PDB file of C-alpha atoms in Angstrom:
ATOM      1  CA  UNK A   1      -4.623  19.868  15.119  1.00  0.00           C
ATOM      2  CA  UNK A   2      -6.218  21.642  11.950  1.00  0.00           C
ATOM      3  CA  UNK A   3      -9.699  22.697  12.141  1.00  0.00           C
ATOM      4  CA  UNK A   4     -10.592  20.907   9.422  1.00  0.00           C
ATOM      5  CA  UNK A   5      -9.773  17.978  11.106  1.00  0.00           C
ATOM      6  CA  UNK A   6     -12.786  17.837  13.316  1.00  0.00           C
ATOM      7  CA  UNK A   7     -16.022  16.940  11.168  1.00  0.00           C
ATOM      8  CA  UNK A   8     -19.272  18.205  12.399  1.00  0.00           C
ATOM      9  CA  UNK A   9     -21.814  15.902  11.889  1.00  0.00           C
ATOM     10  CA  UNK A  10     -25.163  18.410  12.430  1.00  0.00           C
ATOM     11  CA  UNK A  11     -28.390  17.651  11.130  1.00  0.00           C
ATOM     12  CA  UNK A  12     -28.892  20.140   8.604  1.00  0.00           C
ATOM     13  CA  UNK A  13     -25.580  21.606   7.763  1.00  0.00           C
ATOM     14  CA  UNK A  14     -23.969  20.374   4.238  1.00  0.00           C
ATOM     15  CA  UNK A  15     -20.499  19.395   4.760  1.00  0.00           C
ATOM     16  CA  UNK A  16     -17.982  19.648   1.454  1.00  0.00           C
ATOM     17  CA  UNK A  17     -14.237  18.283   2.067  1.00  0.00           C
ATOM     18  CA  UNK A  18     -13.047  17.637   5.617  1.00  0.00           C
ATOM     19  CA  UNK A  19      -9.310  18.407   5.711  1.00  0.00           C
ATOM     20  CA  UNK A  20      -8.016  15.036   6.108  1.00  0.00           C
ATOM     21  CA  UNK A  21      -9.731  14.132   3.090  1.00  0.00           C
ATOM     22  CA  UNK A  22      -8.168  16.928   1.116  1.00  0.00           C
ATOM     23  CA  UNK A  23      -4.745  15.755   2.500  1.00  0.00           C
ATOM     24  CA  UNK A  24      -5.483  12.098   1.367  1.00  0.00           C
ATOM     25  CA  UNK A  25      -6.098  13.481  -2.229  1.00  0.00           C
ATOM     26  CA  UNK A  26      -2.745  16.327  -2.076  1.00  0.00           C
ATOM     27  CA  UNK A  27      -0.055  14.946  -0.457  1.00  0.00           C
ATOM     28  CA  UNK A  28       2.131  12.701  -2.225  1.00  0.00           C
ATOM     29  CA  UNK A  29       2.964   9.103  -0.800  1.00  0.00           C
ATOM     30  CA  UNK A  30       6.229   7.453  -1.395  1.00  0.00           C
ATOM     31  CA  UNK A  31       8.822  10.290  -1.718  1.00  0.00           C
ATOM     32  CA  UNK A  32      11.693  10.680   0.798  1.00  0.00           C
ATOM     33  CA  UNK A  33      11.071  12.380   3.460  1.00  0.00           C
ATOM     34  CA  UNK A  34      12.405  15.646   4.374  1.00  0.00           C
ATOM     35  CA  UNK A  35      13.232  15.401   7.953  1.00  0.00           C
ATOM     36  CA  UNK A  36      14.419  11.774   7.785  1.00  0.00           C
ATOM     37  CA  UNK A  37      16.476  12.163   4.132  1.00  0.00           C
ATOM     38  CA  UNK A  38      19.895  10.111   5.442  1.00  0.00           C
ATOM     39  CA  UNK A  39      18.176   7.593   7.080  1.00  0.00           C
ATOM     40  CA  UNK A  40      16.673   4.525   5.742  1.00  0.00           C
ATOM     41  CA  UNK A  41      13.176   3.486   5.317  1.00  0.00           C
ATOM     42  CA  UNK A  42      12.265   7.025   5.154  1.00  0.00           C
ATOM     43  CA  UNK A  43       9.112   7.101   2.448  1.00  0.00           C
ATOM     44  CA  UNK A  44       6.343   8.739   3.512  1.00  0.00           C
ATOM     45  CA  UNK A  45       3.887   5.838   3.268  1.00  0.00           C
ATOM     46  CA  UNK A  46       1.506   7.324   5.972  1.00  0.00           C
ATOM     47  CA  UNK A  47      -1.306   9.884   6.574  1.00  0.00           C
ATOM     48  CA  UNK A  48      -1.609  11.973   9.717  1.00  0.00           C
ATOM     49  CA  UNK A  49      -5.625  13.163   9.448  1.00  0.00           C
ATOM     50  CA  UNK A  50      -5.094  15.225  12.439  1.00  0.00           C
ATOM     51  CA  UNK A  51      -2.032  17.389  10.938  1.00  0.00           C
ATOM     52  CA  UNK A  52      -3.169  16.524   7.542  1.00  0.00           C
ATOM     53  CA  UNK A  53      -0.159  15.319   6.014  1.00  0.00           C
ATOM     54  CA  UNK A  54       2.197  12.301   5.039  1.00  0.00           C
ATOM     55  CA  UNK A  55       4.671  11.287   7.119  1.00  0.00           C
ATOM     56  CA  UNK A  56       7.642   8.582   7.174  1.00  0.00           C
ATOM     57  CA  UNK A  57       7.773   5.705   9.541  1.00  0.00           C
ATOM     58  CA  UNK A  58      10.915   7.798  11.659  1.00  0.00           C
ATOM     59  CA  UNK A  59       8.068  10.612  12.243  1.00  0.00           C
ATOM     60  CA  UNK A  60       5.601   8.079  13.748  1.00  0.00           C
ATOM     61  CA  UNK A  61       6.364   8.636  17.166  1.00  0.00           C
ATOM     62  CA  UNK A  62       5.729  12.866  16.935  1.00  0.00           C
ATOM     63  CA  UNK A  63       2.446  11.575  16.187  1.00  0.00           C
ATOM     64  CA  UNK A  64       2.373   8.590  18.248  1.00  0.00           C
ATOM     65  CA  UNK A  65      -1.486  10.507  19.795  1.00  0.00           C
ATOM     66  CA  UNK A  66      -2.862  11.385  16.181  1.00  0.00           C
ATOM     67  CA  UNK A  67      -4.952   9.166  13.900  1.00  0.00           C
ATOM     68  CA  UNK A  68      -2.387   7.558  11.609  1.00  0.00           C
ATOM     69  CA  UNK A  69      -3.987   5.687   8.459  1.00  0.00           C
ATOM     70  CA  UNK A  70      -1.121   4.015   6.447  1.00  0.00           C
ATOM     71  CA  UNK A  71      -1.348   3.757   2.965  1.00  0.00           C
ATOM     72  CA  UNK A  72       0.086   1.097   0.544  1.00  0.00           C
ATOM     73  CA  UNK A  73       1.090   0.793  -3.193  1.00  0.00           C
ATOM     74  CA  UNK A  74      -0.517  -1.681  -5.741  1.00  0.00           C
ATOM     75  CA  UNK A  75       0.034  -1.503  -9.781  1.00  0.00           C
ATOM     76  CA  UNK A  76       1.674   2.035  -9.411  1.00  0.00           C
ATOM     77  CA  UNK A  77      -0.949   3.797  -7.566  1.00  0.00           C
ATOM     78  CA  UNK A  78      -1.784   4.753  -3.555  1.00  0.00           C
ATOM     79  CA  UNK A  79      -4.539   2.218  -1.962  1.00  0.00           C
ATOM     80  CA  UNK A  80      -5.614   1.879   1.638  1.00  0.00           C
ATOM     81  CA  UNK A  81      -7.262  -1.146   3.377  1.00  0.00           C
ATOM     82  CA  UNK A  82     -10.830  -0.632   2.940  1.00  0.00           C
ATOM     83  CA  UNK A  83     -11.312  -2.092   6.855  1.00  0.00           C
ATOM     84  CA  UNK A  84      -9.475   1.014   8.107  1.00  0.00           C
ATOM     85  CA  UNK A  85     -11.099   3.677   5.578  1.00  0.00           C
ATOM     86  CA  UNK A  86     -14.631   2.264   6.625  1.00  0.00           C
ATOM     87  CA  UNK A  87     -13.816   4.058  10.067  1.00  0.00           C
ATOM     88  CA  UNK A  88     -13.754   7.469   8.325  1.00  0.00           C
ATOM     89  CA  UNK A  89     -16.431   7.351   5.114  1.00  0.00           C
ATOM     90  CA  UNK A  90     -19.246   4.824   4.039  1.00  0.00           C
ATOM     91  CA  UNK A  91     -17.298   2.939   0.704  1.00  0.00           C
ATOM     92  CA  UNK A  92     -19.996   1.247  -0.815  1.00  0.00           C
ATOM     93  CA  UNK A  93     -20.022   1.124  -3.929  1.00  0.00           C
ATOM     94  CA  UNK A  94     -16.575   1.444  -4.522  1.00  0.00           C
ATOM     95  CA  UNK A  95     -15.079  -1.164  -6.000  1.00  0.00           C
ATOM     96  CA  UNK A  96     -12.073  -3.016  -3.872  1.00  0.00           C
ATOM     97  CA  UNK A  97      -9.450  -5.458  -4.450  1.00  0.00           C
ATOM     98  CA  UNK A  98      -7.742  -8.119  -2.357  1.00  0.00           C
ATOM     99  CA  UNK A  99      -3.686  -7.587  -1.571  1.00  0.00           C
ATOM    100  CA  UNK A 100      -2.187 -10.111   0.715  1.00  0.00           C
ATOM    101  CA  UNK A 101      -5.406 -11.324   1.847  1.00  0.00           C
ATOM    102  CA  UNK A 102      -6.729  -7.456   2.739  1.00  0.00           C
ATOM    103  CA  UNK A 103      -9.012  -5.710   0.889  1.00  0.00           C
ATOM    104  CA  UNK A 104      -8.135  -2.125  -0.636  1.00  0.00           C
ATOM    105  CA  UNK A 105      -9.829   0.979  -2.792  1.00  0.00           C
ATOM    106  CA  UNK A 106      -7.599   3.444  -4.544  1.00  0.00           C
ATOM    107  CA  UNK A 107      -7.598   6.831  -3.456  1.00  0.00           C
ATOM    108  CA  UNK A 108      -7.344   8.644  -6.609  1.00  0.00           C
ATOM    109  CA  UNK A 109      -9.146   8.543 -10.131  1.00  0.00           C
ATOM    110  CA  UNK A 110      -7.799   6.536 -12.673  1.00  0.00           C
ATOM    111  CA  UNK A 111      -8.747   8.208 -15.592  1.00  0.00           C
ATOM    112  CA  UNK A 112      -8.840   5.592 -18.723  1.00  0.00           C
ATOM    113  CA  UNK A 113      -7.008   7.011 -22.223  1.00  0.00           C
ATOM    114  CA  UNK A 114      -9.574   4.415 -24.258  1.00  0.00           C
ATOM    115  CA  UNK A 115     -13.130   4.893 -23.608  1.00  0.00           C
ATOM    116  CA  UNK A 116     -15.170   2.070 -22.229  1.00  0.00           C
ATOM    117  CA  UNK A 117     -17.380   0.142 -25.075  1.00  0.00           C
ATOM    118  CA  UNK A 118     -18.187  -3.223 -23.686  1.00  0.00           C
ATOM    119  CA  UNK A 119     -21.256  -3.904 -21.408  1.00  0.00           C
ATOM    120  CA  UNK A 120     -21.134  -3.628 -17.643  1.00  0.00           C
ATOM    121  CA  UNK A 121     -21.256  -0.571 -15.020  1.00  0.00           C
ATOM    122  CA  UNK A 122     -18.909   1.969 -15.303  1.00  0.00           C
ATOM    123  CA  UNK A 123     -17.205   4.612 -12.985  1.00  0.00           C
ATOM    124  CA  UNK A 124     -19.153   7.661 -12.488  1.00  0.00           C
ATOM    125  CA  UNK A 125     -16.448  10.189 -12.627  1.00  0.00           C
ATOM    126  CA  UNK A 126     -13.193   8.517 -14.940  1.00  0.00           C
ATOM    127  CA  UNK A 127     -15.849   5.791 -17.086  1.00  0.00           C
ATOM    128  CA  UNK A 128     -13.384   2.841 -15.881  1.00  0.00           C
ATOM    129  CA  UNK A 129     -14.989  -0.606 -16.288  1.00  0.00           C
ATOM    130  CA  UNK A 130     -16.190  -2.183 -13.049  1.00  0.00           C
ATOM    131  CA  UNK A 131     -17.488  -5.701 -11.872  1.00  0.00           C
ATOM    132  CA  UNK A 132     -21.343  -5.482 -10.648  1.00  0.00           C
ATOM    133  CA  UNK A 133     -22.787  -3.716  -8.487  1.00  0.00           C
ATOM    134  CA  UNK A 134     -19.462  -1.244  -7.863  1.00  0.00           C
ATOM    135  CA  UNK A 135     -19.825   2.109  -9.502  1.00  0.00           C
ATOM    136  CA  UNK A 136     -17.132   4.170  -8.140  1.00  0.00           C
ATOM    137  CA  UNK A 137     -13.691   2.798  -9.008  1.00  0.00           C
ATOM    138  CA  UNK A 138     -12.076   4.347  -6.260  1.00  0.00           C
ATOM    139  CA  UNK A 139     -12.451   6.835  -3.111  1.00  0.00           C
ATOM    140  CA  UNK A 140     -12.031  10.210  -5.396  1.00  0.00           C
ATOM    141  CA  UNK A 141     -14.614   9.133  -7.554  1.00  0.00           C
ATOM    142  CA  UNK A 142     -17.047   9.051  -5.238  1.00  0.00           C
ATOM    143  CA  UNK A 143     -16.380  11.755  -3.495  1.00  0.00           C
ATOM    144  CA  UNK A 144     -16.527  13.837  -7.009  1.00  0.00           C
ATOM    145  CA  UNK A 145     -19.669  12.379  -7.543  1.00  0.00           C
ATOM    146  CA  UNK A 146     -21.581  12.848  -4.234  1.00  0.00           C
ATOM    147  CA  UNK A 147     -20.172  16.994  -4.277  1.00  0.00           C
ATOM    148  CA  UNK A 148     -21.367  17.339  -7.853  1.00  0.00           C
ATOM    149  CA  UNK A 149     -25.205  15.161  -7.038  1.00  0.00           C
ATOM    150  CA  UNK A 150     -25.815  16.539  -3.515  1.00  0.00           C
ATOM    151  CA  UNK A 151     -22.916  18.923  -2.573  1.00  0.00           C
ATOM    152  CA  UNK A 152     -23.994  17.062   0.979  1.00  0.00           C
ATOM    153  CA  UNK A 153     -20.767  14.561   1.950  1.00  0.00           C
ATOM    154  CA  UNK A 154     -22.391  14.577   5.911  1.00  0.00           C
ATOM    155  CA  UNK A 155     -24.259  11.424   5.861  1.00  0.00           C
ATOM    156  CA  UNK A 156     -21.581   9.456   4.057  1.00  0.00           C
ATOM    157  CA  UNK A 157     -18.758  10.959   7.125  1.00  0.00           C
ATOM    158  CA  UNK A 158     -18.242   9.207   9.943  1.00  0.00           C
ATOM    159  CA  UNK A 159     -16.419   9.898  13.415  1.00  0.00           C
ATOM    160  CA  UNK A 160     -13.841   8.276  14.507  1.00  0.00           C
ATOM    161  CA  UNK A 161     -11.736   9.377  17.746  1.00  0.00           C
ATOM    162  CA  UNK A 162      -8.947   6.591  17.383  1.00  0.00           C
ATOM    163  CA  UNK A 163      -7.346   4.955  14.010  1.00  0.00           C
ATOM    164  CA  UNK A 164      -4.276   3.261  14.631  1.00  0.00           C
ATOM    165  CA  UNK A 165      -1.688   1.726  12.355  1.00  0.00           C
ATOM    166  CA  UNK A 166      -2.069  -2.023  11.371  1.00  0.00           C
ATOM    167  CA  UNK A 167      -0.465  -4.610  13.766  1.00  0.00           C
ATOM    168  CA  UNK A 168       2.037  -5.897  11.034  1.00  0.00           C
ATOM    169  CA  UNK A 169       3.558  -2.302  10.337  1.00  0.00           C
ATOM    170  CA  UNK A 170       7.129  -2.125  11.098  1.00  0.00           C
ATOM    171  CA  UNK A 171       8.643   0.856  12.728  1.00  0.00           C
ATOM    172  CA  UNK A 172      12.221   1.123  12.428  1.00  0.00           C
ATOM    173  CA  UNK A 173      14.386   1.942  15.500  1.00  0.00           C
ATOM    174  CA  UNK A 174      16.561   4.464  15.513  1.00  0.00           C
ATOM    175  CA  UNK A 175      20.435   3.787  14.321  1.00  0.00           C
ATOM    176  CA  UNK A 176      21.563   4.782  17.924  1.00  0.00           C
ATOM    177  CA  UNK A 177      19.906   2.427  19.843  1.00  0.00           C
ATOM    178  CA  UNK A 178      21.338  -0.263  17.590  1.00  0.00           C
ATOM    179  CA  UNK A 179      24.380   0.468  18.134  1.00  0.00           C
ATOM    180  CA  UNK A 180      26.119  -2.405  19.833  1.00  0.00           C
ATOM    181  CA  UNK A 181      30.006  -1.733  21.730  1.00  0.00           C
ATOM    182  CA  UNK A 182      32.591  -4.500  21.439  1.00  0.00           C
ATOM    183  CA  UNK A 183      34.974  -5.096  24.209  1.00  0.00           C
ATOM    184  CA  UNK A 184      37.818  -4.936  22.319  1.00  0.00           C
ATOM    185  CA  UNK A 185      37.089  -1.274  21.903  1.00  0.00           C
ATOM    186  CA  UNK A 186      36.444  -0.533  25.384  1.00  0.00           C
ATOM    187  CA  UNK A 187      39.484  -2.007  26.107  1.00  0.00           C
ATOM    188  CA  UNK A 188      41.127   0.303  23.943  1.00  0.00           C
ATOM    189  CA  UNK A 189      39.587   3.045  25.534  1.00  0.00           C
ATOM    190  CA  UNK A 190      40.669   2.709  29.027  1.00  0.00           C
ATOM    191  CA  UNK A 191      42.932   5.533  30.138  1.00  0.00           C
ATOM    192  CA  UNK A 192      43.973   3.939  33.574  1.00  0.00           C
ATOM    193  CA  UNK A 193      45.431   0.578  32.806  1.00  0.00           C
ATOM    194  CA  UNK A 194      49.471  -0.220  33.338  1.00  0.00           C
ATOM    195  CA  UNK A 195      52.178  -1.156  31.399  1.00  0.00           C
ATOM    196  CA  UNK A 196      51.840  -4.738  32.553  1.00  0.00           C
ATOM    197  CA  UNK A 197      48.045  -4.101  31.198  1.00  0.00           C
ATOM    198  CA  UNK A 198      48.385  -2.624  28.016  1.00  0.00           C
ATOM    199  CA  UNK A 199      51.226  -5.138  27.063  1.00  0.00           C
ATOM    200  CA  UNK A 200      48.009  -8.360  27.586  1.00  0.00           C
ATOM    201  CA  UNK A 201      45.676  -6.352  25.640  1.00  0.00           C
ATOM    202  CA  UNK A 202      47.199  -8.473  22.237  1.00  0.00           C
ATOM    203  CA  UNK A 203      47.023 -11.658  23.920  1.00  0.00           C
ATOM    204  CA  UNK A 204      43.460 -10.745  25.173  1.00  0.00           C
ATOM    205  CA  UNK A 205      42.138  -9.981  21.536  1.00  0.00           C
ATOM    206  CA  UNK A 206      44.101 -12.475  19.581  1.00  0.00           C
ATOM    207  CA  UNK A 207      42.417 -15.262  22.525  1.00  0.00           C
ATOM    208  CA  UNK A 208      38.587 -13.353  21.668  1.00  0.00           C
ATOM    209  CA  UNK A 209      38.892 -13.692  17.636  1.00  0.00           C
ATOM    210  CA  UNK A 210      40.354 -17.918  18.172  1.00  0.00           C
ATOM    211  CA  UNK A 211      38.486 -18.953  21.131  1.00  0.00           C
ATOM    212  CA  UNK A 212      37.027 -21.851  18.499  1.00  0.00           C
ATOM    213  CA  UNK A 213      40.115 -22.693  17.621  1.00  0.00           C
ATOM    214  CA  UNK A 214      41.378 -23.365  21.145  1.00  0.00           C
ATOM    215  CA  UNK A 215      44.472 -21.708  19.967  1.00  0.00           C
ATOM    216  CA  UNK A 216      47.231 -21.194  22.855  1.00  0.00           C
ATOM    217  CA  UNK A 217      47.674 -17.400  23.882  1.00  0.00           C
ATOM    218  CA  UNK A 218      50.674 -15.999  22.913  1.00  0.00           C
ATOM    219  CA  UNK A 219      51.747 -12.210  23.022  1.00  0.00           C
ATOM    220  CA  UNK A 220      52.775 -11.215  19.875  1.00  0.00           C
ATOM    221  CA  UNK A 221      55.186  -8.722  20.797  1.00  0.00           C
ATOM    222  CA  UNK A 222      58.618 -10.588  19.559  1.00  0.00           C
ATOM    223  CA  UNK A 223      59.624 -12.323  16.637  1.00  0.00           C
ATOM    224  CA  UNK A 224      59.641 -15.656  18.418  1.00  0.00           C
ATOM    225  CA  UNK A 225      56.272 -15.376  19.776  1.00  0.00           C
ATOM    226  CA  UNK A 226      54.647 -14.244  16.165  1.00  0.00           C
ATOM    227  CA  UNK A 227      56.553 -18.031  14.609  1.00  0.00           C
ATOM    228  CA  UNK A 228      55.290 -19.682  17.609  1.00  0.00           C
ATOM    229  CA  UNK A 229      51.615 -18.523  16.167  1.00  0.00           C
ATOM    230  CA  UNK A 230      52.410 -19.054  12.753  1.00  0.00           C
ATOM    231  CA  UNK A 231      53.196 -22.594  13.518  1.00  0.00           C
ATOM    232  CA  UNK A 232      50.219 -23.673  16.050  1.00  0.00           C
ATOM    233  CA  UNK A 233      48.147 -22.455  12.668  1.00  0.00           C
ATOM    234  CA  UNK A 234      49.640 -24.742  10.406  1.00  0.00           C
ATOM    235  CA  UNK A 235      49.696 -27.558  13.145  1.00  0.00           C
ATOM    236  CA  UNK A 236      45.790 -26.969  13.447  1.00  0.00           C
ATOM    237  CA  UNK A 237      45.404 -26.978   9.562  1.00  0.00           C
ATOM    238  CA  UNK A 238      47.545 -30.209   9.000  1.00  0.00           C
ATOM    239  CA  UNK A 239      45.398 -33.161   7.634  1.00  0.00           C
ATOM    240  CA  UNK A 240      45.149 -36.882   9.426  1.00  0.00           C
ATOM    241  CA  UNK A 241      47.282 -39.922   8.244  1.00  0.00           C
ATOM    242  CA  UNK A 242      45.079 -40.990   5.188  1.00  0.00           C
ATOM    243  CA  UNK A 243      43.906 -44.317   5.787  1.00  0.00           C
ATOM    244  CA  UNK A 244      43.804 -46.923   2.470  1.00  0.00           C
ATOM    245  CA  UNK A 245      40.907 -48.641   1.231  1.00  0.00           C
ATOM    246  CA  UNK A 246      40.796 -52.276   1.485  1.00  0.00           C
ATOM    247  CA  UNK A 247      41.628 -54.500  -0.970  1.00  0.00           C
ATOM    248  CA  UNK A 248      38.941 -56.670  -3.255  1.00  0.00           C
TER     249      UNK A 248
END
């Protein structure tokens, strides 16, 4: 656990950047991850605030005791549900949308190439337009502007020993444990079988792959025996006597 994890909250003392809020502004979200690059699922769509990094959903259980904040995409750019960023900072005044019946606030500025004309508030850092009474148009901006009015960011922290991830995230299992064994395969496999043994092992798959068919069990180990299958197939396939309509 980084030092910079651990924000202390004493009267007095001005507090800049805690490391977890650095990480949430550095790191990049939704790249491969290293450690996980053949398997699937592997975008790092998560925050560790005790290590101070992003992780994939395969690294979730080396930090199955750390604070884990997930974060999400919407319209190209990193968001996280304002109910779980609450636990760490005070986010009032930052304006938040609604996704999939959650609210979120971006992370990062989102600096606007045309500057804003109309009436209304504006951002305080990146002079986005925003809906009344939200001045901050996402978690970076306010951050930039409480550091730059009162170089004080203690009374807007908040502690928080616990943050899990949200009930409705999906962690992936890994590929081994999904791994299912047939018992044609074992059968296969079996070293210590007979002659007499080895010589069923066709009738016992050919009776696995048609036991809907209710086909008869046949060893197909002569000629005779493969025509005998060849015809129960085309016996089973044969259509009914057709039966006419009646007459008007």
């Amino acid at each position: 656990m980084r030092q910079g994890s651990l924000v202390p909250l004493l009267r007095g003392q001005a507090i800049r950047k805690p490391a977890w809020l650095e990480a949430l502004d550095a790191q990049k979200f939704f790249v491969g991850c290293c450690l996980h690059e053949n398997a699937k699922k592997n975008e790092k769509n998560i925050c560790c605030l005790d290590c101070c990094t992003s992780i994939c959903p395969h690294c979730v259980s080396s930090h199955r005791r750390h604070r884990l904040l997930q974060v999400r995409r919407y319209v190209y750019h990193d968001v996280v549900r304002l109910e779980d960023l609450e636990k760490l900072i005070d986010c009032s005044s930052v304006q938040s949308y609604t996704i999939n019946s959650s609210k979120v606030v971006f992370l990062k500025k989102r600096p606007q190439s045309r500057q804003f004309k109309g009436s209304g508030n504006i951002c305080t850092s990146c002079d986005r337009s925003l809906q009344e009474p939200f001045v901050h148009c996402s978690l970076g901006c306010k951050v930039e502007y409480v550091l730059r009015q009162k170089q004080d960011l203690s009374p807007y922290l908040r502690r928080c020993k616990t943050l899990q991830l949200s009930p409705d995230y999906i962690v992936p299992h890994d590929v081994d444990e999904e791994t299912t064994h047939s018992t044609i395969v074992e059968g296969d496999e079996h070293t210590g079988s007979s002659d007499s043994e080895r010589l069923s092992l066709p009738c016992t798959r050919f009776q696995i792959m048609n036991r809907k068919a209710n086909w008869p069990c046949i060893s197909a180990t002569s000629p005779a025996a493969a025509s005998d299958v060849h015809t129960s197939r085309n016996i089973s396939r044969r259509k009914g006597v057709p039966h006419r309509s009646p007459l008007c």
